[in-house]
XYZ file of C-alpha atoms in Angstrom:
505
model
C 7.314 95.708 46.828
C 6.571 92.879 49.244
C 8.662 89.910 50.291
C 9.292 86.839 48.181
C 6.194 84.515 48.235
C 6.661 81.281 49.999
C 5.597 79.485 46.841
C 8.784 80.742 45.029
C 11.837 78.472 45.503
C 15.006 79.874 46.586
C 18.385 78.693 45.480
C 21.660 78.782 47.223
C 24.717 78.433 45.113
C 27.833 77.309 47.226
C 27.533 74.872 50.067
C 30.165 76.004 52.485
C 29.272 77.142 56.146
C 27.601 80.310 54.762
C 25.690 78.775 52.033
C 24.378 76.098 54.269
C 23.331 78.664 56.897
C 21.491 80.879 54.397
C 19.753 77.747 53.012
C 18.625 76.771 56.370
C 17.223 80.345 57.166
C 15.091 80.185 53.873
C 13.976 76.563 54.557
C 12.842 77.297 58.140
C 10.973 80.387 56.815
C 8.918 78.168 54.630
C 10.439 78.183 51.121
C 11.507 75.211 49.057
C 15.371 75.293 48.706
C 17.667 74.267 45.940
C 21.271 73.670 46.913
C 23.906 73.715 44.213
C 27.765 73.375 44.241
C 30.033 72.923 41.380
C 32.054 70.209 43.263
C 30.226 66.900 42.832
C 28.373 65.347 45.615
C 28.988 68.586 47.724
C 25.383 69.602 47.540
C 24.020 66.296 48.902
C 26.553 66.499 51.833
C 25.316 69.900 52.563
C 21.687 68.802 52.551
C 22.550 66.069 54.960
C 24.369 68.553 57.120
C 21.381 70.989 57.306
C 19.060 68.016 57.993
C 21.183 66.940 60.968
C 20.991 70.464 62.236
C 17.285 70.475 62.088
C 17.458 67.347 64.088
C 19.446 69.229 66.799
C 16.765 71.983 66.790
C 14.156 69.203 67.618
C 16.129 67.850 70.207
C 16.553 71.165 71.905
C 12.731 71.896 71.501
C 13.377 74.801 69.361
C 11.599 73.059 66.269
C 8.712 70.519 66.124
C 9.270 67.199 64.404
C 6.547 67.767 61.967
C 8.035 71.220 60.864
C 11.481 69.391 60.662
C 10.082 66.793 58.432
C 8.315 69.433 56.288
C 11.454 71.474 55.892
C 13.428 68.431 54.920
C 11.034 67.532 52.244
C 11.480 71.113 50.864
C 15.215 70.929 50.586
C 16.694 69.468 47.262
C 20.256 68.953 46.224
C 20.693 70.192 42.547
C 22.899 68.343 40.097
C 23.088 71.237 37.635
C 22.397 75.102 37.528
C 19.577 74.255 35.079
C 17.656 72.982 38.056
C 17.467 76.497 39.501
C 15.490 77.887 36.622
C 12.251 78.297 38.320
C 13.546 80.004 41.529
C 12.349 83.346 42.623
C 15.590 84.179 44.398
C 19.208 82.868 44.007
C 21.643 83.605 46.549
C 25.457 83.093 45.829
C 27.818 82.192 48.595
C 30.983 80.900 46.457
C 34.604 81.773 46.504
C 35.498 85.429 47.169
C 36.828 86.068 43.698
C 35.287 88.676 41.373
C 35.661 86.563 38.033
C 34.220 83.543 39.700
C 31.050 85.279 40.904
C 30.733 87.242 37.673
C 30.748 83.987 35.579
C 28.329 82.347 37.760
C 25.775 85.051 37.392
C 26.164 85.324 33.710
C 25.243 81.617 33.583
C 22.298 82.346 36.008
C 20.996 85.152 34.009
C 20.535 82.918 31.010
C 18.561 80.393 32.969
C 16.169 82.136 35.385
C 13.156 84.133 34.661
C 13.369 87.813 34.162
C 11.757 88.588 37.582
C 14.248 86.264 39.463
C 16.220 88.197 42.234
C 19.890 87.517 42.016
C 21.941 88.200 45.130
C 25.467 87.772 46.404
C 26.526 87.182 49.992
C 30.068 88.788 49.307
C 31.598 90.466 52.353
C 34.534 92.002 50.586
C 33.877 92.498 46.818
C 31.839 95.278 45.085
C 28.233 94.423 44.556
C 28.389 96.917 41.624
C 31.388 95.161 39.932
C 29.731 91.677 40.355
C 26.367 92.886 38.909
C 28.358 94.776 36.125
C 28.607 91.531 34.334
C 24.832 91.197 33.984
C 22.753 92.464 31.127
C 20.282 93.539 33.740
C 22.021 94.561 36.976
C 18.948 96.197 38.228
C 17.810 92.805 39.573
C 21.130 92.261 41.417
C 21.635 93.072 45.157
C 23.839 92.159 47.956
C 22.455 90.100 50.659
C 25.249 89.868 53.307
C 24.379 87.565 56.184
C 26.683 87.143 59.262
C 27.980 83.793 60.368
C 26.345 81.691 61.710
C 23.558 82.798 59.499
C 20.735 80.859 61.417
C 21.641 82.547 64.670
C 22.830 86.143 63.861
C 19.872 88.454 63.034
C 21.799 91.100 60.897
C 21.535 91.042 57.078
C 23.122 94.018 55.277
C 20.949 94.676 52.096
C 23.366 96.313 49.682
C 22.376 98.306 46.575
C 24.860 98.357 43.810
C 25.154 101.488 41.701
C 22.645 99.909 39.265
C 20.310 98.094 41.571
C 16.666 98.983 41.183
C 14.844 100.277 44.258
C 12.216 97.698 43.721
C 15.042 94.764 43.743
C 16.549 96.299 46.932
C 13.103 96.637 48.734
C 12.000 93.112 47.815
C 15.410 91.659 49.129
C 14.875 93.946 52.342
C 11.399 92.591 53.039
C 12.379 89.112 52.316
C 15.104 89.116 54.756
C 12.634 90.554 57.362
C 9.957 87.882 56.491
C 12.734 85.339 57.223
C 12.975 86.646 60.741
C 16.043 88.746 60.245
C 16.881 92.349 60.992
C 17.785 94.061 57.640
C 19.636 97.225 57.146
C 19.842 99.068 53.933
C 23.224 100.291 52.694
C 24.874 101.663 49.589
C 27.674 99.533 47.924
C 30.799 100.853 49.614
C 33.868 98.899 50.821
C 33.187 96.931 53.845
C 29.412 97.940 53.734
C 28.339 99.240 57.172
C 29.919 96.681 59.709
C 33.145 95.961 58.072
C 33.817 99.563 57.111
C 32.957 100.940 60.722
C 34.460 98.345 62.767
C 37.953 98.726 61.479
C 39.083 101.044 64.279
C 37.992 98.479 67.010
C 40.990 96.351 65.759
C 43.226 98.924 64.468
C 43.563 101.063 67.531
C 44.123 97.948 69.779
C 46.872 96.994 67.457
C 48.283 100.418 67.392
C 48.479 100.730 71.282
C 50.338 97.377 71.260
C 52.651 98.250 68.526
C 53.574 101.533 70.475
C 54.426 99.194 73.357
C 51.933 100.983 75.560
C 50.066 97.704 76.694
C 50.045 93.925 75.965
C 47.194 92.090 74.223
C 45.715 90.733 77.341
C 45.727 94.240 79.084
C 44.135 95.908 76.125
C 41.432 93.147 75.905
C 40.507 93.408 79.274
C 40.274 97.261 79.244
C 38.062 96.882 76.083
C 35.704 94.315 77.858
C 35.739 95.508 81.478
C 35.958 99.340 80.921
C 34.461 99.812 77.326
C 31.635 97.212 77.646
C 32.658 95.360 74.436
C 31.739 91.666 74.447
C 35.263 90.767 73.535
C 38.699 92.414 73.123
C 40.131 93.036 69.710
C 43.001 90.349 70.161
C 40.746 87.552 71.312
C 38.075 88.355 68.876
C 40.540 88.303 65.811
C 41.951 84.879 67.287
C 38.383 83.620 67.107
C 37.658 85.044 63.653
C 41.092 84.057 62.344
C 44.093 86.289 61.875
C 44.125 85.689 58.106
C 40.507 86.362 57.692
C 40.428 89.650 59.688
C 43.561 90.874 57.994
C 42.022 89.870 54.519
C 39.081 91.927 55.326
C 41.147 94.918 56.619
C 43.503 94.771 53.485
C 40.485 94.661 51.184
C 38.889 97.662 52.709
C 41.987 99.601 52.747
C 42.874 98.874 48.966
C 39.208 99.685 48.155
C 39.468 103.076 49.639
C 42.642 103.710 47.516
C 44.796 102.869 50.615
C 43.231 105.456 52.894
C 45.470 105.978 55.880
C 42.480 105.596 58.162
C 42.129 101.905 57.214
C 45.778 100.834 57.151
C 46.520 97.414 58.180
C 48.687 96.331 61.068
C 52.100 95.322 60.440
C 52.096 93.179 63.753
C 49.044 91.349 62.481
C 50.879 90.903 59.026
C 53.747 89.187 60.910
C 51.353 87.064 62.897
C 49.920 85.654 59.664
C 53.137 85.195 57.884
C 54.208 83.257 60.983
C 51.100 80.882 60.747
C 49.772 82.149 64.071
C 46.141 82.398 62.929
C 44.480 82.243 66.169
C 42.358 79.511 67.657
C 42.209 77.366 64.629
C 46.082 76.953 64.462
C 46.357 76.805 68.165
C 48.231 79.931 68.424
C 47.478 83.569 67.536
C 48.042 86.692 69.699
C 47.342 83.983 72.633
C 48.680 80.437 73.004
C 45.855 77.906 72.882
C 47.837 74.772 73.880
C 46.429 72.838 76.646
C 49.442 73.418 78.895
C 49.760 77.022 77.880
C 49.899 79.736 80.630
C 46.810 82.028 80.494
C 47.794 85.499 79.598
C 46.770 87.986 82.406
C 45.986 91.758 82.143
C 48.292 94.076 83.994
C 46.658 94.944 87.289
C 48.213 97.407 89.618
C 49.230 96.628 93.197
C 47.140 97.987 96.081
C 47.531 101.666 96.754
C 46.125 103.928 99.506
C 43.323 106.343 98.336
C 43.675 110.056 98.633
C 41.675 111.527 101.474
C 40.172 114.077 99.169
C 40.111 115.389 95.369
C 39.303 118.675 94.025
C 36.883 118.698 91.269
C 37.577 121.315 88.499
C 34.451 121.050 86.166
C 31.904 118.123 86.019
C 34.340 115.711 84.269
C 32.114 115.582 81.241
C 31.402 112.088 80.064
C 32.948 110.946 83.409
C 30.733 113.028 85.550
C 29.256 109.859 87.183
C 32.660 109.533 88.833
C 32.086 112.406 91.382
C 29.174 110.475 93.057
C 31.065 107.194 93.146
C 33.975 109.036 94.776
C 31.567 110.467 97.381
C 30.024 107.153 97.952
C 33.449 105.641 98.575
C 33.888 108.016 101.449
C 36.400 110.272 99.695
C 35.820 113.991 99.998
C 35.106 115.869 96.744
C 35.984 119.654 97.074
C 34.438 121.532 94.165
C 36.573 124.364 92.665
C 34.812 127.682 92.833
C 36.467 128.631 89.414
C 35.802 126.234 86.768
C 39.109 125.692 85.135
C 38.290 122.563 82.985
C 37.306 118.983 83.559
C 39.808 117.295 85.795
C 40.287 116.146 89.253
C 43.216 117.591 91.358
C 44.901 115.029 93.760
C 46.385 116.022 97.193
C 49.849 115.669 95.675
C 48.995 118.512 93.263
C 48.895 116.089 90.236
C 45.788 115.950 88.118
C 43.566 113.056 86.888
C 42.095 113.783 83.359
C 39.807 111.944 81.141
C 41.582 110.908 77.951
C 41.412 113.563 75.546
C 43.851 112.869 72.720
C 46.960 114.599 74.367
C 49.815 113.027 76.065
C 50.898 112.940 79.769
C 54.395 114.034 78.745
C 53.244 117.450 77.740
C 52.007 118.418 81.250
C 53.167 118.570 84.650
C 52.144 115.549 86.725
C 49.064 114.436 84.793
C 47.596 110.900 84.735
C 44.894 110.163 82.101
C 42.123 107.824 82.777
C 40.286 105.975 80.026
C 36.705 106.365 78.890
C 34.124 103.873 80.311
C 30.824 102.753 79.080
C 29.362 102.873 82.482
C 31.765 104.012 85.309
C 29.602 102.502 87.941
C 29.517 98.893 86.296
C 33.015 99.057 85.055
C 35.304 96.647 86.779
C 38.521 97.922 85.376
C 40.127 101.334 84.520
C 43.104 101.939 82.577
C 45.547 104.839 83.634
C 48.215 106.409 81.515
C 51.153 108.273 82.614
C 54.628 109.238 81.206
C 58.156 108.748 82.704
C 57.978 112.157 84.217
C 54.747 111.525 86.146
C 55.326 111.733 89.970
C 55.058 108.268 91.529
C 52.935 109.806 94.196
C 50.371 111.160 91.670
C 50.174 107.980 90.215
C 49.759 105.936 93.304
C 46.971 108.440 94.377
C 45.242 107.958 91.230
C 45.582 104.113 91.203
C 44.237 104.195 94.879
C 41.301 106.459 94.110
C 39.982 103.964 91.360
C 40.740 100.799 93.513
C 38.508 102.377 96.316
C 35.844 102.614 93.698
C 36.107 98.843 93.344
C 37.980 98.861 90.183
C 41.096 96.993 89.008
C 43.521 99.335 87.606
C 45.771 98.651 84.472
C 48.670 101.066 84.009
C 49.631 101.626 80.246
C 52.123 103.653 78.669
C 51.553 107.308 77.527
C 49.167 106.591 74.628
C 47.170 109.569 73.533
C 43.461 108.833 73.489
C 44.416 105.607 75.576
C 42.297 102.483 74.437
C 38.621 102.932 74.816
C 38.431 106.672 74.245
C 40.416 106.625 70.776
C 38.587 103.513 69.591
C 35.201 104.901 70.204
C 35.939 108.326 68.840
C 37.115 106.859 65.566
C 34.059 104.579 65.306
C 31.835 107.568 65.989
C 33.914 109.556 63.199
C 33.469 106.831 60.584
C 29.750 106.540 61.360
C 29.106 110.258 60.845
C 31.243 110.154 57.628
C 29.276 107.173 56.258
C 26.020 109.010 56.846
C 27.218 112.039 55.129
C 28.235 110.056 52.186
C 24.977 108.173 51.806
C 26.069 104.637 52.956
C 23.101 104.293 55.426
C 21.064 105.937 58.059
C 22.042 106.665 61.716
C 19.441 104.173 62.791
C 20.663 101.440 60.553
C 24.275 102.129 61.405
C 23.539 101.645 65.044
C 21.509 98.512 64.449
C 24.118 96.984 62.266
C 26.928 97.703 64.842
C 24.840 96.298 67.769
C 23.638 93.240 66.005
C 26.595 92.644 63.607
C 29.429 92.862 66.084
C 27.778 92.998 69.423
C 28.696 96.562 70.327
C 27.364 97.737 73.597
C 26.055 101.123 71.859
C 25.663 102.084 68.316
C 28.170 104.961 67.210
C 25.213 107.628 67.261
C 24.203 106.192 70.712
C 27.766 106.820 71.824
C 27.873 110.221 70.286
C 24.800 111.343 71.932
C 25.821 110.036 75.259
C 29.384 111.701 75.039
C 28.100 115.064 74.088
C 28.745 117.445 71.110
C 32.232 117.857 69.968
C 33.724 115.070 72.209
C 34.994 112.838 69.425
C 35.985 115.749 67.131
C 38.068 117.198 69.878
C 39.736 114.088 70.776
C 40.723 113.165 67.107
C 41.643 116.767 66.465
C 44.171 116.571 69.455
C 45.315 112.968 68.169
C 45.787 114.482 64.735
C 48.064 117.162 66.137
C 50.350 114.492 67.666
C 50.121 112.120 64.546
C 49.684 114.131 61.396
C 49.737 111.135 59.176
C 45.914 111.773 58.495
C 44.963 108.526 60.470
C 43.115 110.541 63.129
C 42.176 113.609 61.179
C 38.400 114.108 61.869
C 36.045 113.921 59.055
C 34.316 116.905 57.635
C 31.036 115.270 58.628
C 32.199 114.979 62.239
C 33.353 118.703 62.196
C 30.104 119.756 60.701
C 28.106 117.680 63.447
C 30.060 119.325 66.244
C 29.969 122.954 64.868
C 26.193 122.633 64.082
C 25.485 121.374 67.448
C 27.350 124.174 69.036
C 25.561 126.732 66.876
C 22.162 125.343 67.845
C 23.020 125.489 71.562
C 24.013 128.977 71.296
C 21.292 130.073 69.136
C 18.438 132.273 70.535
C 16.035 131.628 67.666
């Protein structure tokens, strides 16, 4: 099955931001586009707005004037649904209410030809449920674009329970012909991106709710240590706290209130107070012109230790050993490998976040996972009230000698980046095991849909077998609510890898 022919008109129903963006994508790809909105005059306003955006593309030399004029000529506001009868594809981008979408598609089914592809851009509702209102749900598919649709490349092509393979394939190839990067997924709550991205927000909020760190510190660690484009607090302020919380709540409800997707009470209070983020002038941060900029915690300068004793290779943090030597600090290897840690001159230990707490051990400081320890500009350290001040000072001075800002946080098991990445990896493995999408499509979706520095499976391969499972298993022992219980899929992944490594066959 090939992409929709350019001779087939495309209709977009709903002319909000997403509807206009999708219409622009189809228009620039070469289709004739019909715009329809139930509100009188809204389709004409949307057509004018799209025309203005095309003008700006010409001004920026991203589009030729002749192509702009041709595209404008192909754009038609429709006064009624009947004017969409000859379209080969109808994409809906109306209110996120099931009954509204179902009624729309019932009407469309009576108007369009039998081979017309019907698609919803829903981000939170079940594609299967929407299509269930149709006599022929086989031609119904989800085409989930990301905002702004003309700029973001990702499109999730969602197959409902009754979607024909031929319909999903045609939708997939059409999205690709439009210059997008499509990924195929089954109809599951949140699809790929909104399902697997939940821990990025949830774990940041959990660290805050546990009073282990403030939003500015958590955001700085996610950016400067984890390599994420934005921190969870600033990103949800940009998205809108009400919008982000609504998606989280929808996924949670759709998974029968699975504890892994439990919404944040702190975010709920933020929404209830009307602090919705940038659009309201205040969210986690204050956006008033005279507001004081929130700064992350950064430790005062400390003296570095003269040497460290390396017990093991530090696993995912092994690059630190070279950095320490380059900084002129002696690394003394321990002849007997007792684990993966550094021992400081004070006798205290410096350990990569592993899901355990500092208070359980004598004089242990944890440090967080980094995307790239050489390039990271900030490292978080976690200690308990019983940690020796000298040990904490030596640990701080060590990382400062490597050119890093150091943020001290409370005794949070798994810290910030490590627990976030482990949970994202777990949900990704679980999704593949349940047939939601392939590993490749999940990695593509998370890189392009939410700008993650690595896809979950890229992270998993880099961190090594069993790393995410072991961290989550330790976290689960300390928080047996089920939130951190590693999935059976992650267990199988870690165990199978272990068996393969030890196999002689």
